[in-house]
Amino acid sequence: MRDIVSCFSENAIQISNPSCSSYSNNICISPNLIPSIQNAVTCLYKIILSTQKQLLITVTWCKNNTIQGLNINFGTDPSTSFKLNTNTGLFRKKKGSKIVVELENSKIEVFWDLSSAKYDVGPAPVDGFYVLVIVDSEIGLVLGDIGGETISKKLKISTPAAKTSLISRKEHCSGNTLYATKAQFCDTGIQHEILIKCSGENEGLKYPVLSVCIDKKTVIRVKRLQWNFRGNQTIFVDGLLVDLMWDVHDWFYNSDSSGSAVFMFRTRSGMDSRLWLEEKLTQKDQERVEFSLLIYACKSP
């Protein structure tokens, strides 16, 4: 009996490296097109301490006309949060530390330095910063540019590190029907460039077409999008089955002509398939952490 991945891979689109694809890249991004602007990014992390105690940490970077900031939530209680407004005129303390909360008998500390942070077009800094979360004297989460030696000097002790996994990432963007981002689908994989584009009559087409490119190669192309506004496709990335789902109904049928669309990339393990041919899962499959990328795209009128 064949394993489930080999069965799916016969019909799935494989993107294991930038040099191979079942489709051409002739409809990927044009140099004259400007992608939509990213307004917010929310990442959900699962932390497992040496005591096997688990904690969910939600990190949100946001940016609009008045605010650019960071919000960290611990667990599911919205009152256990750490907030920073990083606007130059409003936020004075761009580096420091704080004991945020004692949650379920756990002591949580946050250390940060955004004084030299560099930003691209999105709300999250890309260089020159760090955010460090300590849970019960263990390193729970490290974001940005800080090494183990620097952490030891800062905390003045040798601090053990908890097991940290990125569970999901949500991105909110606004502008047109073109969006570019990056995603790493598993801890051992590489970062992939993702481009989502909706083409229309203004580009010489008789009907709207949705294209999704990974590493400059087209993995799906949905024709007559006004009728096929919802759907899904299985692709094969870094040895993983990834379900790609889209819903662009409001791009076409919203009454105020603005509308929003939702795109999701979700890794799938053998346990999710529930096929009759599935054999007993290996321990590796059971320990695999699944990942999802959710993109919420708002189209301006």
PDB file of N, CA, C and O in Angstrom, residues 204-240:
ATOM      1  N   GLY A 204      -6.688  43.102 -21.190  1.00  0.00           N
ATOM      2  CA  GLY A 204      -6.920  42.429 -22.458  1.00  0.00           C
ATOM      3  C   GLY A 204      -7.581  41.076 -22.360  1.00  0.00           C
ATOM      4  O   GLY A 204      -7.617  40.337 -23.353  1.00  0.00           O
ATOM      5  N   LEU A 205      -8.115  40.712 -21.192  1.00  0.00           N
ATOM      6  CA  LEU A 205      -8.772  39.413 -21.037  1.00  0.00           C
ATOM      7  C   LEU A 205     -10.281  39.549 -21.204  1.00  0.00           C
ATOM      8  O   LEU A 205     -10.870  40.575 -20.865  1.00  0.00           O
ATOM      9  N   LYS A 206     -10.920  38.498 -21.691  1.00  0.00           N
ATOM     10  CA  LYS A 206     -12.361  38.521 -21.884  1.00  0.00           C
ATOM     11  C   LYS A 206     -13.114  38.275 -20.583  1.00  0.00           C
ATOM     12  O   LYS A 206     -14.303  38.583 -20.477  1.00  0.00           O
ATOM     13  N   TYR A 207     -12.431  37.707 -19.597  1.00  0.00           N
ATOM     14  CA  TYR A 207     -13.061  37.378 -18.318  1.00  0.00           C
ATOM     15  C   TYR A 207     -11.978  37.463 -17.240  1.00  0.00           C
ATOM     16  O   TYR A 207     -10.785  37.350 -17.507  1.00  0.00           O
ATOM     17  N   PRO A 208     -12.377  37.682 -15.970  1.00  0.00           N
ATOM     18  CA  PRO A 208     -11.385  37.781 -14.893  1.00  0.00           C
ATOM     19  C   PRO A 208     -10.720  36.443 -14.602  1.00  0.00           C
ATOM     20  O   PRO A 208     -11.350  35.385 -14.674  1.00  0.00           O
ATOM     21  N   VAL A 209      -9.443  36.490 -14.282  1.00  0.00           N
ATOM     22  CA  VAL A 209      -8.637  35.300 -14.014  1.00  0.00           C
ATOM     23  C   VAL A 209      -7.872  35.502 -12.712  1.00  0.00           C
ATOM     24  O   VAL A 209      -7.263  36.553 -12.497  1.00  0.00           O
ATOM     25  N   LEU A 210      -7.914  34.507 -11.846  1.00  0.00           N
ATOM     26  CA  LEU A 210      -7.133  34.528 -10.611  1.00  0.00           C
ATOM     27  C   LEU A 210      -5.879  33.678 -10.794  1.00  0.00           C
ATOM     28  O   LEU A 210      -5.966  32.525 -11.219  1.00  0.00           O
ATOM     29  N   SER A 211      -4.731  34.254 -10.466  1.00  0.00           N
ATOM     30  CA  SER A 211      -3.466  33.535 -10.562  1.00  0.00           C
ATOM     31  C   SER A 211      -2.758  33.577  -9.215  1.00  0.00           C
ATOM     32  O   SER A 211      -2.709  34.625  -8.574  1.00  0.00           O
ATOM     33  N   VAL A 212      -2.215  32.447  -8.807  1.00  0.00           N
ATOM     34  CA  VAL A 212      -1.403  32.378  -7.599  1.00  0.00           C
ATOM     35  C   VAL A 212      -0.040  31.823  -7.990  1.00  0.00           C
ATOM     36  O   VAL A 212       0.052  30.747  -8.593  1.00  0.00           O
ATOM     37  N   CYS A 213       1.007  32.577  -7.675  1.00  0.00           N
ATOM     38  CA  CYS A 213       2.370  32.177  -8.022  1.00  0.00           C
ATOM     39  C   CYS A 213       3.166  31.915  -6.749  1.00  0.00           C
ATOM     40  O   CYS A 213       3.029  32.644  -5.757  1.00  0.00           O
ATOM     41  N   ILE A 214       3.988  30.891  -6.770  1.00  0.00           N
ATOM     42  CA  ILE A 214       4.937  30.610  -5.698  1.00  0.00           C
ATOM     43  C   ILE A 214       6.320  30.552  -6.320  1.00  0.00           C
ATOM     44  O   ILE A 214       6.556  29.791  -7.262  1.00  0.00           O
ATOM     45  N   ASP A 215       7.229  31.383  -5.793  1.00  0.00           N
ATOM     46  CA  ASP A 215       8.588  31.482  -6.332  1.00  0.00           C
ATOM     47  C   ASP A 215       8.564  31.756  -7.838  1.00  0.00           C
ATOM     48  O   ASP A 215       9.274  31.119  -8.618  1.00  0.00           O
ATOM     49  N   LYS A 216       7.677  32.689  -8.238  1.00  0.00           N
ATOM     50  CA  LYS A 216       7.562  33.173  -9.621  1.00  0.00           C
ATOM     51  C   LYS A 216       7.045  32.117 -10.591  1.00  0.00           C
ATOM     52  O   LYS A 216       7.144  32.289 -11.796  1.00  0.00           O
ATOM     53  N   LYS A 217       6.479  31.041 -10.071  1.00  0.00           N
ATOM     54  CA  LYS A 217       5.862  30.015 -10.901  1.00  0.00           C
ATOM     55  C   LYS A 217       4.386  29.937 -10.564  1.00  0.00           C
ATOM     56  O   LYS A 217       4.002  29.916  -9.393  1.00  0.00           O
ATOM     57  N   THR A 218       3.529  29.882 -11.580  1.00  0.00           N
ATOM     58  CA  THR A 218       2.088  29.842 -11.367  1.00  0.00           C
ATOM     59  C   THR A 218       1.655  28.455 -10.915  1.00  0.00           C
ATOM     60  O   THR A 218       1.893  27.469 -11.596  1.00  0.00           O
ATOM     61  N   VAL A 219       0.987  28.381  -9.743  1.00  0.00           N
ATOM     62  CA  VAL A 219       0.535  27.089  -9.228  1.00  0.00           C
ATOM     63  C   VAL A 219      -0.954  26.867  -9.474  1.00  0.00           C
ATOM     64  O   VAL A 219      -1.403  25.721  -9.549  1.00  0.00           O
ATOM     65  N   ILE A 220      -1.740  27.945  -9.574  1.00  0.00           N
ATOM     66  CA  ILE A 220      -3.128  27.801 -10.013  1.00  0.00           C
ATOM     67  C   ILE A 220      -3.494  28.977 -10.898  1.00  0.00           C
ATOM     68  O   ILE A 220      -2.944  30.070 -10.770  1.00  0.00           O
ATOM     69  N   ARG A 221      -4.441  28.740 -11.802  1.00  0.00           N
ATOM     70  CA  ARG A 221      -4.975  29.785 -12.664  1.00  0.00           C
ATOM     71  C   ARG A 221      -6.465  29.503 -12.831  1.00  0.00           C
ATOM     72  O   ARG A 221      -6.840  28.521 -13.467  1.00  0.00           O
ATOM     73  N   VAL A 222      -7.297  30.332 -12.216  1.00  0.00           N
ATOM     74  CA  VAL A 222      -8.740  30.118 -12.204  1.00  0.00           C
ATOM     75  C   VAL A 222      -9.380  31.061 -13.220  1.00  0.00           C
ATOM     76  O   VAL A 222      -9.346  32.279 -13.066  1.00  0.00           O
ATOM     77  N   LYS A 223      -9.986  30.480 -14.267  1.00  0.00           N
ATOM     78  CA  LYS A 223     -10.644  31.283 -15.289  1.00  0.00           C
ATOM     79  C   LYS A 223     -12.100  31.555 -14.912  1.00  0.00           C
ATOM     80  O   LYS A 223     -12.661  30.869 -14.062  1.00  0.00           O
ATOM     81  N   ARG A 224     -12.678  32.568 -15.570  1.00  0.00           N
ATOM     82  CA  ARG A 224     -14.081  32.946 -15.327  1.00  0.00           C
ATOM     83  C   ARG A 224     -14.355  33.039 -13.818  1.00  0.00           C
ATOM     84  O   ARG A 224     -15.234  32.396 -13.262  1.00  0.00           O
ATOM     85  N   LEU A 225     -13.588  33.921 -13.199  1.00  0.00           N
ATOM     86  CA  LEU A 225     -13.590  34.005 -11.750  1.00  0.00           C
ATOM     87  C   LEU A 225     -14.925  34.471 -11.189  1.00  0.00           C
ATOM     88  O   LEU A 225     -15.258  34.163 -10.050  1.00  0.00           O
ATOM     89  N   GLN A 226     -15.695  35.207 -11.974  1.00  0.00           N
ATOM     90  CA  GLN A 226     -16.996  35.673 -11.480  1.00  0.00           C
ATOM     91  C   GLN A 226     -17.961  34.511 -11.231  1.00  0.00           C
ATOM     92  O   GLN A 226     -18.953  34.671 -10.511  1.00  0.00           O
ATOM     93  N   TRP A 227     -17.682  33.339 -11.804  1.00  0.00           N
ATOM     94  CA  TRP A 227     -18.479  32.135 -11.548  1.00  0.00           C
ATOM     95  C   TRP A 227     -17.752  31.168 -10.614  1.00  0.00           C
ATOM     96  O   TRP A 227     -18.383  30.407  -9.893  1.00  0.00           O
ATOM     97  N   ASN A 228     -16.431  31.178 -10.679  1.00  0.00           N
ATOM     98  CA  ASN A 228     -15.624  30.286  -9.841  1.00  0.00           C
ATOM     99  C   ASN A 228     -14.994  31.075  -8.685  1.00  0.00           C
ATOM    100  O   ASN A 228     -13.793  30.966  -8.426  1.00  0.00           O
ATOM    101  N   PHE A 229     -15.832  31.872  -8.016  1.00  0.00           N
ATOM    102  CA  PHE A 229     -15.296  32.778  -6.995  1.00  0.00           C
ATOM    103  C   PHE A 229     -14.916  32.071  -5.701  1.00  0.00           C
ATOM    104  O   PHE A 229     -14.258  32.656  -4.850  1.00  0.00           O
ATOM    105  N   ARG A 230     -15.324  30.812  -5.516  1.00  0.00           N
ATOM    106  CA  ARG A 230     -14.886  30.019  -4.367  1.00  0.00           C
ATOM    107  C   ARG A 230     -14.336  28.691  -4.863  1.00  0.00           C
ATOM    108  O   ARG A 230     -14.881  28.104  -5.797  1.00  0.00           O
ATOM    109  N   GLY A 231     -13.274  28.231  -4.221  1.00  0.00           N
ATOM    110  CA  GLY A 231     -12.716  26.942  -4.625  1.00  0.00           C
ATOM    111  C   GLY A 231     -11.496  26.577  -3.824  1.00  0.00           C
ATOM    112  O   GLY A 231     -11.094  27.273  -2.888  1.00  0.00           O
ATOM    113  N   ASN A 232     -10.878  25.454  -4.196  1.00  0.00           N
ATOM    114  CA  ASN A 232      -9.660  25.000  -3.508  1.00  0.00           C
ATOM    115  C   ASN A 232      -8.818  24.182  -4.473  1.00  0.00           C
ATOM    116  O   ASN A 232      -9.313  23.655  -5.468  1.00  0.00           O
ATOM    117  N   GLN A 233      -7.542  24.101  -4.151  1.00  0.00           N
ATOM    118  CA  GLN A 233      -6.573  23.361  -4.963  1.00  0.00           C
ATOM    119  C   GLN A 233      -5.519  22.801  -4.026  1.00  0.00           C
ATOM    120  O   GLN A 233      -5.128  23.463  -3.062  1.00  0.00           O
ATOM    121  N   THR A 234      -5.066  21.593  -4.281  1.00  0.00           N
ATOM    122  CA  THR A 234      -3.996  20.998  -3.494  1.00  0.00           C
ATOM    123  C   THR A 234      -2.670  21.198  -4.210  1.00  0.00           C
ATOM    124  O   THR A 234      -2.553  20.911  -5.402  1.00  0.00           O
ATOM    125  N   ILE A 235      -1.685  21.715  -3.483  1.00  0.00           N
ATOM    126  CA  ILE A 235      -0.336  21.841  -4.020  1.00  0.00           C
ATOM    127  C   ILE A 235       0.608  21.082  -3.101  1.00  0.00           C
ATOM    128  O   ILE A 235       0.237  20.699  -1.989  1.00  0.00           O
ATOM    129  N   PHE A 236       1.810  20.859  -3.555  1.00  0.00           N
ATOM    130  CA  PHE A 236       2.779  20.041  -2.836  1.00  0.00           C
ATOM    131  C   PHE A 236       4.026  20.883  -2.650  1.00  0.00           C
ATOM    132  O   PHE A 236       4.731  21.179  -3.612  1.00  0.00           O
ATOM    133  N   VAL A 237       4.298  21.336  -1.398  1.00  0.00           N
ATOM    134  CA  VAL A 237       5.394  22.268  -1.129  1.00  0.00           C
ATOM    135  C   VAL A 237       6.310  21.697  -0.055  1.00  0.00           C
ATOM    136  O   VAL A 237       5.844  21.333   1.027  1.00  0.00           O
ATOM    137  N   ASP A 238       7.587  21.610  -0.350  1.00  0.00           N
ATOM    138  CA  ASP A 238       8.583  21.147   0.630  1.00  0.00           C
ATOM    139  C   ASP A 238       8.204  19.797   1.245  1.00  0.00           C
ATOM    140  O   ASP A 238       8.364  19.575   2.450  1.00  0.00           O
ATOM    141  N   GLY A 239       7.655  18.907   0.441  1.00  0.00           N
ATOM    142  CA  GLY A 239       7.268  17.600   0.937  1.00  0.00           C
ATOM    143  C   GLY A 239       5.970  17.581   1.707  1.00  0.00           C
ATOM    144  O   GLY A 239       5.632  16.566   2.325  1.00  0.00           O
ATOM    145  N   LEU A 240       5.222  18.662   1.679  1.00  0.00           N
ATOM    146  CA  LEU A 240       3.965  18.770   2.417  1.00  0.00           C
ATOM    147  C   LEU A 240       2.794  18.974   1.467  1.00  0.00           C
ATOM    148  O   LEU A 240       2.923  19.657   0.442  1.00  0.00           O
TER     149      LEU A 240
END
